[in-house]
Coordinates of C-alpha atoms in Angstrom, one line a residue:
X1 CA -6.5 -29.0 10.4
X2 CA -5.6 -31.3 7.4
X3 CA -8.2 -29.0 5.2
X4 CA -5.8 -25.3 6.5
X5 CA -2.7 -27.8 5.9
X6 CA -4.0 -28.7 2.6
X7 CA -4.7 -25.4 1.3
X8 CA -1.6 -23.9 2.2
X9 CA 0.8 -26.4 0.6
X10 CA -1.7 -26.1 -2.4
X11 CA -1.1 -21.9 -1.8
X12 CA 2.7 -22.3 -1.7
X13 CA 3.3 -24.8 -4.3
X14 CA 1.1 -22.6 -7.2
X15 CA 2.9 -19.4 -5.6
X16 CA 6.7 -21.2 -6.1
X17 CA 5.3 -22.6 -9.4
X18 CA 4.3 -19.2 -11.2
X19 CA 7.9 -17.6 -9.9
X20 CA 9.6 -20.5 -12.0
X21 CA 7.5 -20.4 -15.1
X22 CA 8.3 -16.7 -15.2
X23 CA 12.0 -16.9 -14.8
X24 CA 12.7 -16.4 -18.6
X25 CA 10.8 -13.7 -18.4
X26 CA 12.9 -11.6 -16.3
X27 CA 16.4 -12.0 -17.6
X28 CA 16.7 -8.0 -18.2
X29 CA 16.1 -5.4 -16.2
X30 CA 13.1 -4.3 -17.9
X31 CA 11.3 -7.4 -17.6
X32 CA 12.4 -8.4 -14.0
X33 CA 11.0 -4.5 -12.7
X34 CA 8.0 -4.3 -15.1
X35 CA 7.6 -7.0 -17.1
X36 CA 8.6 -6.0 -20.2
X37 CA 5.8 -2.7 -19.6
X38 CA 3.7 -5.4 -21.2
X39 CA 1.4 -6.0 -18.3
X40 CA -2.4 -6.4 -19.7
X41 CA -5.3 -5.0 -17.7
X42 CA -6.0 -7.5 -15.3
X43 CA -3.2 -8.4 -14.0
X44 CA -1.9 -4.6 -13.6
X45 CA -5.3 -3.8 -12.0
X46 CA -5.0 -7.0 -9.4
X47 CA -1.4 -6.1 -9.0
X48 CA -2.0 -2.4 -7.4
X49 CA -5.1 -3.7 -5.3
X50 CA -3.1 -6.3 -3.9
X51 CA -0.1 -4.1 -3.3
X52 CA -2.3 -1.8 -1.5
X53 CA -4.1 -4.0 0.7
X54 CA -2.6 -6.3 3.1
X55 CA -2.9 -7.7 6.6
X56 CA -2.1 -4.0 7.7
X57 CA -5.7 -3.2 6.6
X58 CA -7.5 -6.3 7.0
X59 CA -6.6 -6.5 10.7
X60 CA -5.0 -3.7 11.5
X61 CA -6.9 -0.7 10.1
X62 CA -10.3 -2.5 10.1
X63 CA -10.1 -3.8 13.4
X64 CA -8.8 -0.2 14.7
X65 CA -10.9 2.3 12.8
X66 CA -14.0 -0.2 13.0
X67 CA -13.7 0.0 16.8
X68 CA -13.4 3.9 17.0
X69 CA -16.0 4.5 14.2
X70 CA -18.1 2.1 14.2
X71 CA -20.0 1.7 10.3
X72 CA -18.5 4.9 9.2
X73 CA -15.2 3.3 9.2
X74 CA -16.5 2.3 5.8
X75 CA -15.5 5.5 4.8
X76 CA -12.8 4.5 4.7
X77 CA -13.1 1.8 2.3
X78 CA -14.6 4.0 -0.8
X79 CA -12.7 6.9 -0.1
X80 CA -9.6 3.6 -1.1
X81 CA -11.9 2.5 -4.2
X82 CA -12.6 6.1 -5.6
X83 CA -10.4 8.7 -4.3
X84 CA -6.7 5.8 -3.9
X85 CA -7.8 3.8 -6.9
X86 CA -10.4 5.2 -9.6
X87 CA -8.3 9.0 -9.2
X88 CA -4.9 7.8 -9.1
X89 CA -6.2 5.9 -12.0
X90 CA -7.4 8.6 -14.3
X91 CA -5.0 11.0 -13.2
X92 CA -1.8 9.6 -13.0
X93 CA -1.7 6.4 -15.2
X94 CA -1.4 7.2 -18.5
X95 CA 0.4 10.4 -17.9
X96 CA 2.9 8.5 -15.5
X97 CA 3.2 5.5 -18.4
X98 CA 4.5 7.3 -20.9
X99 CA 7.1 10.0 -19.1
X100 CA 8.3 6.9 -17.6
X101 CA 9.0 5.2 -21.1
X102 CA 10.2 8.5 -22.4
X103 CA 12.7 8.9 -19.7
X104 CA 13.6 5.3 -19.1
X105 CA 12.8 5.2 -15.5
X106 CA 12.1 2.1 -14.0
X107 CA 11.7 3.5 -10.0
X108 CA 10.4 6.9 -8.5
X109 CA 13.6 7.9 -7.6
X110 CA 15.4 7.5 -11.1
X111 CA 12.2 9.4 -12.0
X112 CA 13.0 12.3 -10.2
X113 CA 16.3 12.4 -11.1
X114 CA 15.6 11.9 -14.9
X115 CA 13.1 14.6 -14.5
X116 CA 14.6 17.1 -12.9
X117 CA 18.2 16.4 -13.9
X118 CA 19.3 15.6 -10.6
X119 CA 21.3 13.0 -9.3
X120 CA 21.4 14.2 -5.8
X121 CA 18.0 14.2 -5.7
X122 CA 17.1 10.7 -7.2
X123 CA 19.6 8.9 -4.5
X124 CA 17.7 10.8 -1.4
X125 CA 14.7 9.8 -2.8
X126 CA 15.9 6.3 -2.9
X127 CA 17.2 6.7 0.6
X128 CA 14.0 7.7 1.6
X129 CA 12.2 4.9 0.2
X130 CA 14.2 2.2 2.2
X131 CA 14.2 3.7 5.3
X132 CA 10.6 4.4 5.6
X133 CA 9.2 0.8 3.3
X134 CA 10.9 -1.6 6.1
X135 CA 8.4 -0.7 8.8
X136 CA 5.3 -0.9 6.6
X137 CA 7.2 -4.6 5.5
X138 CA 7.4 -5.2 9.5
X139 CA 3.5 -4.6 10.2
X140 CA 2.6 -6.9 7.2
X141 CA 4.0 -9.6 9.2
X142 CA 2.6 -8.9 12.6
X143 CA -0.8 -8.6 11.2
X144 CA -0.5 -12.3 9.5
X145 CA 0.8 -13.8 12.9
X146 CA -2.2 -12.8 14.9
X147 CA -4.5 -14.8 12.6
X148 CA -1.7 -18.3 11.7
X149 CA -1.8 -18.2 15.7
X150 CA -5.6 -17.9 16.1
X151 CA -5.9 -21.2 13.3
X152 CA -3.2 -23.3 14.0
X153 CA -1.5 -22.4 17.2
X154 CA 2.2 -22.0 15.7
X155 CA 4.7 -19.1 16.9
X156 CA 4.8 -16.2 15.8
X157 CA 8.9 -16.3 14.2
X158 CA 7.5 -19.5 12.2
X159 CA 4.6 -17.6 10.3
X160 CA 7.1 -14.6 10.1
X161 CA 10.2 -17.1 8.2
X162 CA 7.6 -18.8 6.1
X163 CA 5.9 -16.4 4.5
X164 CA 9.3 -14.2 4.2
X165 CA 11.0 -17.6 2.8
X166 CA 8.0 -18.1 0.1
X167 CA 7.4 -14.3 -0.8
X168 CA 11.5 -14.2 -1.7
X169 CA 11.5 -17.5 -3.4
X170 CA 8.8 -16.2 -6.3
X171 CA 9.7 -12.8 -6.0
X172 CA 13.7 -13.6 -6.7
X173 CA 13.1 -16.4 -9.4
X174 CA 10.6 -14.2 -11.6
X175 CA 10.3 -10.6 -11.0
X176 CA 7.4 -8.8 -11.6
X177 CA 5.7 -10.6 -14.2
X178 CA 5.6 -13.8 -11.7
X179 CA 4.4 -11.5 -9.0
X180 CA 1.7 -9.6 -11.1
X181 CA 0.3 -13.5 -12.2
X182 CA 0.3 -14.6 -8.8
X183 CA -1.6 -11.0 -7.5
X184 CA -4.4 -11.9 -9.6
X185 CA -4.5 -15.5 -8.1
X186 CA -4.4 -14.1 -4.7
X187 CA -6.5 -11.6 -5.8
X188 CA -9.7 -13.5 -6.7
X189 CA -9.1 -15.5 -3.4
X190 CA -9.2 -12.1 -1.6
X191 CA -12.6 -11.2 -3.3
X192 CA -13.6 -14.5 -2.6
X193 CA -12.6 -14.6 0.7
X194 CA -13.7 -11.0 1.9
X195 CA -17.6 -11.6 0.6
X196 CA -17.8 -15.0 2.7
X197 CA -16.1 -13.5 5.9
X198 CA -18.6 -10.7 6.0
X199 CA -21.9 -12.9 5.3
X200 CA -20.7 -15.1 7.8
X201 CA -20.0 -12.9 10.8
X202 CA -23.4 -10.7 9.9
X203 CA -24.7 -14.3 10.0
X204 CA -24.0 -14.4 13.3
X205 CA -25.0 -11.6 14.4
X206 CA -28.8 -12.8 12.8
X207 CA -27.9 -10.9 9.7
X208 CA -27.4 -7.7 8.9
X209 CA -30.1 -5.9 10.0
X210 CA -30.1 -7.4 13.5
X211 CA -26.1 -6.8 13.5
X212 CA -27.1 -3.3 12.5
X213 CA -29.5 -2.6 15.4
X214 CA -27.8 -4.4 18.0
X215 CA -24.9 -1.6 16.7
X216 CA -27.1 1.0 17.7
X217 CA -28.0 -0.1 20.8
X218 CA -23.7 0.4 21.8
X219 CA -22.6 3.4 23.0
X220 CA -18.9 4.1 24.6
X221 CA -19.5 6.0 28.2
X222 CA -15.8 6.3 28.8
X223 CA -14.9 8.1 25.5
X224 CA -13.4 12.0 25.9
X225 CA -16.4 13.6 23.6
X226 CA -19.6 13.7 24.4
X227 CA -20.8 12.6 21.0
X228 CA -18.8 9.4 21.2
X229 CA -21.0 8.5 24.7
X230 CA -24.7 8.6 22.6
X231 CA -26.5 6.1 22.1
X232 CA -26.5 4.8 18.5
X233 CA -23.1 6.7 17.5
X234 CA -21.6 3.3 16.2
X235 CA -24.0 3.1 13.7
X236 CA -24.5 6.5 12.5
X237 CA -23.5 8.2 8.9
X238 CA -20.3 9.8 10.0
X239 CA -19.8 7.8 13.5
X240 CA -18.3 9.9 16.8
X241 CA -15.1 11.0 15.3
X242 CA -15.7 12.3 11.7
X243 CA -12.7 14.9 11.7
X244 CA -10.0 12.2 12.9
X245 CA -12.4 9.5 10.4
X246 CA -11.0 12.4 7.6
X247 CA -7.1 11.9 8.5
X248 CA -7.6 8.3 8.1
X249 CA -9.8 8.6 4.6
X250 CA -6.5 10.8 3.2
X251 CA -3.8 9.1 4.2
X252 CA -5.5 5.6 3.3
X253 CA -6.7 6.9 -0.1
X254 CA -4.4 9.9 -1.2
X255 CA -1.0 8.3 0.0
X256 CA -1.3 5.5 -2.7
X257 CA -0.5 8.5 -5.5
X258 CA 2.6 8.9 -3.7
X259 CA 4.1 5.4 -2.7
X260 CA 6.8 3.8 -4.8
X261 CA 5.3 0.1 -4.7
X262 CA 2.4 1.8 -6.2
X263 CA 3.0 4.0 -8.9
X264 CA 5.4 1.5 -10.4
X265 CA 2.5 -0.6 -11.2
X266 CA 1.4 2.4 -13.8
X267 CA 4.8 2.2 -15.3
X268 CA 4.5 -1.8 -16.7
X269 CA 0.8 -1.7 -17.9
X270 CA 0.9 -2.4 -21.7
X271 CA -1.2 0.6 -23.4
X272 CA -4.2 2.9 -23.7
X273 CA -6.8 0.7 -23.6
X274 CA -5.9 -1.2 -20.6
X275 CA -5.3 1.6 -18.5
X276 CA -9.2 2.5 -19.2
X277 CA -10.2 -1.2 -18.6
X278 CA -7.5 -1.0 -15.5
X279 CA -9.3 1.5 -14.0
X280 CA -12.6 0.0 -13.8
X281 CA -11.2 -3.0 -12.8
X282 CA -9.1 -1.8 -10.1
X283 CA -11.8 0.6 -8.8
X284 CA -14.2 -2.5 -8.4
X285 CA -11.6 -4.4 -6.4
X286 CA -11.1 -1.7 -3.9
X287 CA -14.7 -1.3 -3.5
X288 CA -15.3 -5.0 -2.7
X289 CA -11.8 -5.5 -0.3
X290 CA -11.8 -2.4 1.2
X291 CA -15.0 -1.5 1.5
X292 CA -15.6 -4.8 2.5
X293 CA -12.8 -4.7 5.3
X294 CA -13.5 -1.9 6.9
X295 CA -17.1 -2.6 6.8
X296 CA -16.6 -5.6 9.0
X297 CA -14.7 -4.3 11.3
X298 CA -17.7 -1.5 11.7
X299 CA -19.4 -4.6 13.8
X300 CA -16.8 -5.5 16.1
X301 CA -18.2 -3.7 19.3
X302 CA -20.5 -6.4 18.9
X303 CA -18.0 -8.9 20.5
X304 CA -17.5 -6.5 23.4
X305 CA -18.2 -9.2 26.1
X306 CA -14.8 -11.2 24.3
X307 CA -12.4 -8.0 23.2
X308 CA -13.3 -6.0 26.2
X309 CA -14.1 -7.8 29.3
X310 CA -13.6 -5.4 31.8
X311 CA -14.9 -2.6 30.6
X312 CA -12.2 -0.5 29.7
X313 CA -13.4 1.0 26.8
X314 CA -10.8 -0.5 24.3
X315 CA -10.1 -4.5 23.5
X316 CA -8.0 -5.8 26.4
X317 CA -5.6 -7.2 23.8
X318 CA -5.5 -4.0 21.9
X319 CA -6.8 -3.0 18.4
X320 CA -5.2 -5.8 16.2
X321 CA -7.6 -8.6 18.1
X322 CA -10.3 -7.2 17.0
X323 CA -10.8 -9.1 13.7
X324 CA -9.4 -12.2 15.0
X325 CA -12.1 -12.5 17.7
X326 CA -14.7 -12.0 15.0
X327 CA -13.8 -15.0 13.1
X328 CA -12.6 -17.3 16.2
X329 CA -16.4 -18.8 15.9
X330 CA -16.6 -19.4 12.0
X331 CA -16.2 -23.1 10.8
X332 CA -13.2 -24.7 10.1
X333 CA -13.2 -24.0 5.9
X334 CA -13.5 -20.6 6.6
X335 CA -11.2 -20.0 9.0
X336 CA -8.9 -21.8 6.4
X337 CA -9.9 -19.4 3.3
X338 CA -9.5 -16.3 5.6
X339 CA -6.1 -17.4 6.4
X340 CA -5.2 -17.8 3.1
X341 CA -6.9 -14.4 2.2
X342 CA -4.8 -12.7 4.5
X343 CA -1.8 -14.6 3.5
X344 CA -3.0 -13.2 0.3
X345 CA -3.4 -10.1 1.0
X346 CA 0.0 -10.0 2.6
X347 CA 2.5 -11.5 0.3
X348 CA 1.5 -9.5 -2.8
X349 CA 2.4 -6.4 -0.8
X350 CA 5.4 -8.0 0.8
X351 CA 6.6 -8.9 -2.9
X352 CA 5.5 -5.8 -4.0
X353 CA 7.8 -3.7 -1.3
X354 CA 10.8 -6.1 -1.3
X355 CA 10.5 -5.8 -5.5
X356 CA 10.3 -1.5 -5.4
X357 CA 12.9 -1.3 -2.6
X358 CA 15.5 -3.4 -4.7
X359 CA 15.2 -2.0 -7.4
X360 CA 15.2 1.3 -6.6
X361 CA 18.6 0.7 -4.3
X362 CA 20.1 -0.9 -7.1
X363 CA 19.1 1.3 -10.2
X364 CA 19.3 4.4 -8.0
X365 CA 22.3 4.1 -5.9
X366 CA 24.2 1.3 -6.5
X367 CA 24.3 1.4 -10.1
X368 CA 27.1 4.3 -11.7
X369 CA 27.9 5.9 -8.2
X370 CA 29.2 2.6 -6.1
X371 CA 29.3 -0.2 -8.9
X372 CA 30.5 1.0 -11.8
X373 CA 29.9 -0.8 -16.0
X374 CA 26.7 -2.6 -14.3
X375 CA 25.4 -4.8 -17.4
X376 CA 22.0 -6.2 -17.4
X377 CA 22.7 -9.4 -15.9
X378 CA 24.5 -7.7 -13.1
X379 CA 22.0 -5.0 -12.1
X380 CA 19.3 -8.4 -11.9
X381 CA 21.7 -10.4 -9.9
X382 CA 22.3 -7.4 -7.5
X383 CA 18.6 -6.8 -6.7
X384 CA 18.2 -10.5 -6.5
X385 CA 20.9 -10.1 -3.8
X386 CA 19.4 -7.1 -2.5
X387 CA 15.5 -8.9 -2.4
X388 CA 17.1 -11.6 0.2
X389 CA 19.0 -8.9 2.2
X390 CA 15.7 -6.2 2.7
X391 CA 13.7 -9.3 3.6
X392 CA 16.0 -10.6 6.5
X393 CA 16.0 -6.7 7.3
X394 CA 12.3 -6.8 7.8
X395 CA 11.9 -10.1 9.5
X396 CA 14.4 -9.1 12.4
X397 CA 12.2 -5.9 12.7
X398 CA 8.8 -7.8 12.7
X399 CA 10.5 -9.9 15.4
X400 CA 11.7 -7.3 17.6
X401 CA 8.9 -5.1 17.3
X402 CA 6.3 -8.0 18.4
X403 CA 8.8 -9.0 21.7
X404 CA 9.1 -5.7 22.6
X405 CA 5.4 -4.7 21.6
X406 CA 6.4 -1.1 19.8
X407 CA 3.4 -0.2 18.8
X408 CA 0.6 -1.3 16.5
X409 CA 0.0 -2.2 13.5
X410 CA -1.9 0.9 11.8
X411 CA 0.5 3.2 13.5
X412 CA 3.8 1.5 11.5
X413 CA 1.7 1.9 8.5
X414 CA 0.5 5.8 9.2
X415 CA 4.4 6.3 9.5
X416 CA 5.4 4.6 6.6
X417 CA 2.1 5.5 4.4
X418 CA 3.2 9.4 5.5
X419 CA 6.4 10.0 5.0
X420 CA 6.7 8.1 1.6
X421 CA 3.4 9.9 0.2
X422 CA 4.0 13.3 1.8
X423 CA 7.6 13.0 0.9
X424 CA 6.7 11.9 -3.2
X425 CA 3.1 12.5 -3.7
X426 CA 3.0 16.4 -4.7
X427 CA 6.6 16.5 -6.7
X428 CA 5.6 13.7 -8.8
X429 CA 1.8 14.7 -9.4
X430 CA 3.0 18.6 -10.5
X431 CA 6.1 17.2 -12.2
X432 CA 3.9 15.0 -14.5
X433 CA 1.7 18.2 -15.5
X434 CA 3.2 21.3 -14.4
X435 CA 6.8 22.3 -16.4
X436 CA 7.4 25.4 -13.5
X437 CA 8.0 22.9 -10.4
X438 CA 11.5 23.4 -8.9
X439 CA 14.1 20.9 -7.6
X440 CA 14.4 23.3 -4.5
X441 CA 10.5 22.5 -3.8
X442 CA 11.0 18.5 -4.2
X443 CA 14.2 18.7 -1.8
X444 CA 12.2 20.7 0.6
X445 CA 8.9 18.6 0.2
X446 CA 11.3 16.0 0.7
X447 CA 12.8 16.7 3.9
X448 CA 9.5 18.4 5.2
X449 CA 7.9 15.3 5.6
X450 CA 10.5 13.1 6.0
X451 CA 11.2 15.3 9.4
X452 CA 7.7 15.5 10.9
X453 CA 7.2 11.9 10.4
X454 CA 10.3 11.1 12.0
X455 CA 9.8 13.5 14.9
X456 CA 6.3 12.0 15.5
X457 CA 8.2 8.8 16.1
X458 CA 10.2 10.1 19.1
X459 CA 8.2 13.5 20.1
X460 CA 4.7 12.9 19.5
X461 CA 3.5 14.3 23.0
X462 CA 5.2 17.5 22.2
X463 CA 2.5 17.7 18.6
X464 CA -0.4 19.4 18.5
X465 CA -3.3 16.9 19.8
X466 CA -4.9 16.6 15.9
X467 CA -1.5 15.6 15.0
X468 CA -0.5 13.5 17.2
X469 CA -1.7 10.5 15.7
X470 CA 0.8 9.1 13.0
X471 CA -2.8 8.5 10.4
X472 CA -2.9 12.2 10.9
X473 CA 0.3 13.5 11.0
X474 CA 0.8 11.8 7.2
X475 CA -2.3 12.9 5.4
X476 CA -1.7 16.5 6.7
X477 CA 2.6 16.1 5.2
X478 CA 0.7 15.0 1.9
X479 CA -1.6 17.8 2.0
X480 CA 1.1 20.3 3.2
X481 CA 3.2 18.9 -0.2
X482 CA 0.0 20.0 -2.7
X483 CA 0.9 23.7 -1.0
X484 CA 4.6 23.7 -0.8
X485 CA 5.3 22.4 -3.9
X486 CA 4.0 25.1 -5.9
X487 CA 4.2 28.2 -3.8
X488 CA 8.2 27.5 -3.8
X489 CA 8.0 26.8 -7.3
X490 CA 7.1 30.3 -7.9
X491 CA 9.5 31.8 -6.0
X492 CA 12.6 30.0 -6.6
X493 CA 14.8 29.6 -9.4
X494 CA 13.2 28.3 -12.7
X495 CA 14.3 24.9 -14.0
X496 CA 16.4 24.7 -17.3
X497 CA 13.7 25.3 -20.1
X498 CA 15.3 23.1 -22.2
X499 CA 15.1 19.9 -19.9
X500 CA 11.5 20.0 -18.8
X501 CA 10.7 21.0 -23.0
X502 CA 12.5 17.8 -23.7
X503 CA 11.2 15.5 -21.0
X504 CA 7.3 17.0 -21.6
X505 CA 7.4 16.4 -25.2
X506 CA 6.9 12.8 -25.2
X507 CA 3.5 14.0 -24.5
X508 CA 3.2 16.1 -28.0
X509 CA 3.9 12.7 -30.1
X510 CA 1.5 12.2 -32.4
X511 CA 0.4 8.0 -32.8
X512 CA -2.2 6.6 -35.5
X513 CA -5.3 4.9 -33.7
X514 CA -8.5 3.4 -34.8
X515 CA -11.4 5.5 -35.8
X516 CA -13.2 4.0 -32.6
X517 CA -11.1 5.9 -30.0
X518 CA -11.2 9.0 -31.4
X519 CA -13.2 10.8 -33.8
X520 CA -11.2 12.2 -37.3
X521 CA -10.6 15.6 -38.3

C-alpha cells in the first residue's frame, strides 16, 4: 500500500508540476489551445494516442468486446493503430494543419464556420460538441473507479473528485502545451504498463500458448447463434460475431477522424516533417495500447469460474469487471503501475475533452455573439472558467450514472464516439479536399446523426436489431455521412465560388524546402 501511495503522490506531483512550468506558455489564446502550433513530433503523436485511449477502452471496451469475441477482439486494436491512427494520419494531418492556419481556426466548430462562411453553423456544431463530450467525460471516470476500488478499497466519489481536481489543476494552469508534455509522460507509462499487464496475466495462464488452448477449449452454450456455441470460437480468426466485431472496428477506428479532442491535435503540430515522423510514431503507439488492450481482454473467459459463477453466460458483475478480475491476482507493483496506467490513460483524455469543449464554447459561442470586445486575456480566463465548470458537469454525471447504474461504460462511449464522428467526420473530411460540399449537407449530416444517436438513447427497442447497439448505431451515422454529404452536395445549391477559392488556396502556396524532400525541376 505505501508502494500504490507512493507512486501516486509521485504521479500527481510531476502532473501539477509540468502544468506550472507551462503557464507562461499559455498566456494567449494560441498557445493555451495549441501551443503556439509549435508542438514537435512526439509529443503531438503521444498527445492523440492518449486522447484516444482511456479507461473507456482499457476496461470498458476490452473487457466487453474481449468477452463477446474472444482473440478477435484484437481486431479491434489494429483496425485503432492503422485505420484511427496511421489513415487519419496521412490523410487529414497536413491537409487539416495548414487550412486551419490559413483560416485561423482553433476548434472544429470555428472551422466549419470559417469554411463555409457560416456562423449558424459553427455555433450548432459547438452545441453539439458539449452535449455529446460530457458522457464520454462521465464513462472515463466510471472505468478508473472500478480499478482505485479493486487496489485500495476507496469510494467511488473520492477517485471521481481526485482525478477531476488534478486533471483541472494542470489543465487550467497550462493549456495545451502542459497537457501535451504530460501525455507523453503518461504515455510511456501506458506502453510500459500495457506490455507488463499482458505478460503477466498470459503468465498465469502458463503463457501464451497454454492461455491460447485453454481459449479453445471455451465455448458459450447459451449464446443466440449457433456459431457462438462451438467449440474453439473464442479463439478463432474472426471469433462468433464478426459482423457486429465490424461495427465496433468502425466506430473505434473511423470516429477518431471525426472527434473534436482529436483533430485539434493536427492543428498544433509544428511542420512537415513531424507530421511524417508523427505518423509513425503515433501508429506504433496504437498498435502497442490498443492492440495490446483488446488483446488481453481476448483471455478473460479464462476467469469464468470468478466473472461468471453461475453460469449465466455473461460476468455476474457485468462487462466492466472483466479486466479488473484479470489483474486482482497480480503482485502488489503491478497492481500499482496498472493503476497508474489507467489513471494515465484517463486524465490525458479527460484534459483533452475538458480542453476541446472550452475552447470551443468560448471561441465559438461565447466570444462576439454573447460577450462582446473579448481580448486575449479574457477569452483564456473565460475557458479557464469554463474548464472548472464542464468538469463539475461531468463529475455529477459520473456520480449519478454509477448510483443509478445507467448503463455501461462502452455504451456511453458508442453514444458519444457516434454522434460526434457521424455528426463531423464526413463534412470535415470532403470540406478539406472537395470545394462542391454544401452547408445544406453539413446541417443535414449534422442533425442526421445527432437525431439517431439521441433516439437510440430513449427508443432503442423500436431499431432494427443490427442497430440497436449504440457501437453500431455510430459507425453506421459515420458511414451514412461519407454518403450524404456528397449526394446532397450535388443537388443543392453551390457554395460562393469565391469563398471556398479563397479558403483552398492556402493549399497553392508555394514554400522553399531542402533538396532532400523533394526532388528539383
Amino acid at each position: 500500500m505505501l508502494i500504490k501511495i507512493f507512486l501516486l503522490l509521485l504521479f500527481f506531483g510531476v502532473m501539477i508540476g509540468i502544468g506550472l512550468y507551462c503557464r507562461r506558455m499559455s498566456s494567449d489564446v494560441s498557445g493555451f489551445v495549441l501551443g503556439g502550433r509549435n508542438v514537435g513530433p512526439w509529443l503531438s503523436a503521444f498527445a492523440f494516442g492518449t486522447s484516444y485511449f482511456s479507461a473507456v477502452v482499457f476496461v470498458g471496451y476490452a473487457g466487453q468486446f474481449g468477452w463477446r469475441y474472444g482473440i478477435a477482439a484484437t481486431w479491434a486494436g489494429l483496425g485503432n493503430a492503422f485505420i484511427g491512427s496511421l489513415l487519419a494520419w496521412g490523410i487529414l494531418g497536413r491537409r487539416t494543419r495548414i487550412m486551419t492556419q490559413y483560416l485561423s481556426s482553433a476548434t472544429m466548430p470555428e472551422f466549419f464556420g470559417k469554411r463555409f462562411s457560416s456562423t449558424k453553423l459553427k455555433i450548432a456544431a459547438s452545441a453539439i460538441c458539449f452535449i455529446f463530450l460530457i458522457p464520454y467525460t462521465a464513462s472515463l471516470y466510471n472505468g478508473l473507479s472500478r480499478l482505485f476500488g479493486m487496489a485500495f478499497d476507496i469510494d467511488y466519489s473520492i477517485c471521481v473528485i481526485a482525478m477531476a481536481v488534478l486533471t483541472g489543476i494542470y489543465v487550467i494552469t497550462g493549456g495545451y502545451m502542459a497537457t501535451a508534455i504530460n501525455d507523453f509522460i503518461q504515455g510511456i507509462i501506458m506502453l510500459a504498463g500495457i506490455c507488463a499487464v499482458v505478460f503477466a496475466v498470459l503468465e498465469s495462464k502458463g503463457g501464451f500458448l497454454s492461455a491460447l488452448s485453454g481459449l479453445a477449449k471455451i465455448s458459450d452454450p447459451l449464446a443466440k447463434s449457433e456459431l457462438a456455441k462451438s467449440p474453439g470460437i473464442f479463439a478463432s480468426f474472426f471469433g462468433p460475431d464478426p459482423v457486429n466485431l465490424l461495427g465496433v472496428v468502425i466506430l473505434t477506428s473511423l470516429g477518431t477522424w471525426g472527434l473534436p479532442q482529436m483533430v485539434q491535435k493536427f492543428y498544433a503540430i509544428k511542420n512537415e516533417s513531424d507530421i511524417k515522423k508523427g505518423t509513425v510514431i503515433s501508429t506504433l503507439f496504437a498498435i502497442i495500447v490498443s492492440g495490446g488492450c483488446y488483446f488481453l481482454g481476448g483471455f478473460g473467459r479464462l476467469f469464468t469460474e470468478q466473472l461468471d459463477p453461475s453460469g449465466l453466460g455473461f460476468p455476474a458483475e457485468g462487462y466492466d469487471s472483466v479486466i479488473p478480475t484479470m489483474l486482482s491476482n497480480l503482485s502488489e507493483g503491478l497492481i500499482a503501475l496498472v493503476v497508474i496506467l489507467v489513471l494515465s490513460a484517463s486524465m490525458s483524455t479527460l484534459s483533452s475533452l475538458v480542453l476541446a469543449s472550452s475552447s470551443t464554447l468560448t471561441l465559438d459561442c461565447l466570444k462576439d455573439h454573447v460577450i462582446k470586445n473579448m481580448d486575449e486575456k479574457k477569452q483564456v480566463f473565460v475557458m479557464r472558467i469554463l474548464i472548472v465548470i464542464f468538469i463539475l458537469i461531468s463529475v455529477v454525471l459520473a456520480l449519478i450514472q454509477y448510483k443509478s447504474n445507467v448503463t455501461f461504460i462502452a455504451q456511453l462511449m458508442g453514444v458519444s464516439w457516434g454522434a460526434l464522428a457521424g455528426a463531423f467526420l464526413a463534412p470535415f473530411l470532403y470540406g478539406l479536399y472537395w470545394k462542391g460540399v454544401s452547408s445544406f449537407s453539413c446541417w443535414v449530416c449534422f442533425i442526421f446523426s445527432s437525431f439517431v444517436m439521441i433516439a437510440n438513447i430513449f427508443f432503442r427497442a423500436e431499431f432494427p436489431e443490427l442497430l440497436q447497439s449504440p457501437i453500431n448505431a455510430g459507425a453506421f451515422c459515420m458511414l451514412a455521412g461519407l454518403v450524404i454529404v456528397p449526394v446532397l452536395s450535388v443537388i443543392t445549391p453551390k457554395p460562393d465560388k469565391s469563398m471556398v477559392d479563397a479558403a483552398f488556396s492556402c493549399y497553392d502556396v508555394k514554400v522553399n524546402i531542402k533538396q532532400s524532400k523533394a526532388l528539383a525541376d
